[in-house]
């Protein structure tokens, strides 16, 4: 392809994505849905603007889970959050999984959906863990190629989430922030910035979050995740088990001040507190957003 | 469907009235007639069943789950005035107005000033001027008096088409009447012809007529809730199912709402293992668990339906048995 044609095509795609991301609706502050707090959620519906569901919980859903999904969808905007698509798998994607995911997304018709920048399958083996990718151009190309395949099945905008990791792979050609930027730009996706993951990695690997943020394409950040983890043997673990620490709140303040995020999700999975504590955190996130003029 | 049965009735009358003493039905060989009669009975019963099982609300979208659900309204949806009565009594016991003393409920010795009570609560509280047993509660005029305070709930539920539609009730009634006329009329006519012809082996015919009439009378009772109402109640129960197994704190302070809601949704069985188990035992003696209706101390909805919420999930575990459908 001639250079000017490639340049024109690139610019066209870039503008299309910009238009697409800027037109995404603002959803507000919401919760990652977990079954144990379903009843409390409905009694506190006014305090939850939208829900994020783990897509895997509803792919081969029993009748009860289907009923649950219908109930949730009738009352809240829902964002499907996938875990096991394994966008970083060099051998390509599991089309059976992708087909089911596409059906779920079509059923919910969300404004966007999300996955992680990682791999969970390698050589046909399910690792059962979100594993980091090497920060190389080759890995960027693998993710880009897989996302192109995903787009043949799902035409809803995809946003990609940064993960935490316990190991850094050798042979990096760029920093993590540069890698994230390269992936979302090359694959024309939005970014789901998990500020707790960012904080956790920064603490465990001793880097500066502000420098990290400066290297990210902030105009692509669509949604935030936040929660608290716990310390274990001097390592901060992303366990989704504690209330949000002050450093993460500060990070949220900083990001929301500069980025017109469309949604913020509290992702609490373990050690579930009384629901009032969750709504208190949601309220705090809402105040941060309001004070920065993000939504009413 | 009532027109279909009416058409069948007209056809039978045309055949019979043309020549009452000699016509295809009168001349039909006994066993053949019994087959024909059995076929007509089956059709009549199926049509009658269909008319009470299907209403126009089935295709309507369900109302949203309220974010501030009113336990009294939900109790009324599930089981009518009996459930509301039970809930009010529980509320009064919880707030210290009433107390359970062995097998009776009576006013507490130091009950708070009744001025703070709502109209429905005052109605129930005033009724307990002397100690009462659970049998008295549901055999007295109390549920009827409570129902007078439930008109707002009834109207709301009717507006949302959650109760069995009045028009559908009328159709079901017409179907039942026509069906009964076909069964008893045809059976009676053939019985008369058989006796006139000197055939006295008519026991099977009589049995078929009587048994099918009883079955028809039973199945043609419309449920309290419409299809939409049943689905909505089920949705509410699914939404708040965690409260059914919630461990209540040992003190009732500040938990009133959380207890009233599961009680309204699932009945007194939810109180098992809680500080309020005594209340559960009062309305649901262990001997009655799982026994459906019929107990002298048990109320049933005055609308003719069971208080199990129109045949849905029976209030979550044994809710159909015991007292008042709780």
JSON list of N, CA and C in Angstrom, two decimals, chain A residues 10 106 111 165 172 190 199 226 241 279 291:
[
{"chain": "A", "resi": 10, "resn": "UNK", "atom": "N", "xyz": [-5.04, 5.70, 8.07]},
{"chain": "A", "resi": 10, "resn": "UNK", "atom": "CA", "xyz": [-4.72, 5.82, 9.49]},
{"chain": "A", "resi": 10, "resn": "UNK", "atom": "C", "xyz": [-5.44, 7.02, 10.11]},
{"chain": "A", "resi": 106, "resn": "UNK", "atom": "N", "xyz": [-24.45, -8.79, 22.25]},
{"chain": "A", "resi": 106, "resn": "UNK", "atom": "CA", "xyz": [-25.59, -8.41, 21.41]},
{"chain": "A", "resi": 106, "resn": "UNK", "atom": "C", "xyz": [-26.87, -8.36, 22.25]},
{"chain": "A", "resi": 111, "resn": "UNK", "atom": "N", "xyz": [-23.11, 0.32, 25.59]},
{"chain": "A", "resi": 111, "resn": "UNK", "atom": "CA", "xyz": [-22.39, 1.36, 24.83]},
{"chain": "A", "resi": 111, "resn": "UNK", "atom": "C", "xyz": [-20.94, 0.95, 24.56]},
{"chain": "A", "resi": 165, "resn": "UNK", "atom": "N", "xyz": [0.64, -7.35, 37.88]},
{"chain": "A", "resi": 165, "resn": "UNK", "atom": "CA", "xyz": [1.46, -8.52, 37.56]},
{"chain": "A", "resi": 165, "resn": "UNK", "atom": "C", "xyz": [2.47, -8.76, 38.68]},
{"chain": "A", "resi": 172, "resn": "UNK", "atom": "N", "xyz": [11.82, -6.51, 27.18]},
{"chain": "A", "resi": 172, "resn": "UNK", "atom": "CA", "xyz": [10.92, -5.39, 26.93]},
{"chain": "A", "resi": 172, "resn": "UNK", "atom": "C", "xyz": [11.56, -4.37, 25.99]},
{"chain": "A", "resi": 190, "resn": "UNK", "atom": "N", "xyz": [-10.53, 1.97, 23.22]},
{"chain": "A", "resi": 190, "resn": "UNK", "atom": "CA", "xyz": [-10.49, 2.86, 24.37]},
{"chain": "A", "resi": 190, "resn": "UNK", "atom": "C", "xyz": [-9.70, 2.19, 25.48]},
{"chain": "A", "resi": 199, "resn": "UNK", "atom": "N", "xyz": [-1.82, 1.85, 40.78]},
{"chain": "A", "resi": 199, "resn": "UNK", "atom": "CA", "xyz": [-1.22, 2.12, 42.08]},
{"chain": "A", "resi": 199, "resn": "UNK", "atom": "C", "xyz": [-0.46, 0.89, 42.58]},
{"chain": "A", "resi": 226, "resn": "UNK", "atom": "N", "xyz": [-11.77, 1.00, 40.41]},
{"chain": "A", "resi": 226, "resn": "UNK", "atom": "CA", "xyz": [-11.06, 1.27, 41.67]},
{"chain": "A", "resi": 226, "resn": "UNK", "atom": "C", "xyz": [-11.55, 0.34, 42.76]},
{"chain": "A", "resi": 241, "resn": "UNK", "atom": "N", "xyz": [-10.33, -6.65, 47.92]},
{"chain": "A", "resi": 241, "resn": "UNK", "atom": "CA", "xyz": [-10.88, -7.11, 49.19]},
{"chain": "A", "resi": 241, "resn": "UNK", "atom": "C", "xyz": [-10.94, -6.03, 50.28]},
{"chain": "A", "resi": 279, "resn": "UNK", "atom": "N", "xyz": [-21.72, 1.91, 49.09]},
{"chain": "A", "resi": 279, "resn": "UNK", "atom": "CA", "xyz": [-22.38, 3.13, 48.58]},
{"chain": "A", "resi": 279, "resn": "UNK", "atom": "C", "xyz": [-21.63, 4.38, 49.04]},
{"chain": "A", "resi": 291, "resn": "UNK", "atom": "N", "xyz": [-17.16, 17.38, 41.38]},
{"chain": "A", "resi": 291, "resn": "UNK", "atom": "CA", "xyz": [-16.31, 18.54, 41.66]},
{"chain": "A", "resi": 291, "resn": "UNK", "atom": "C", "xyz": [-15.42, 18.86, 40.45]}
]
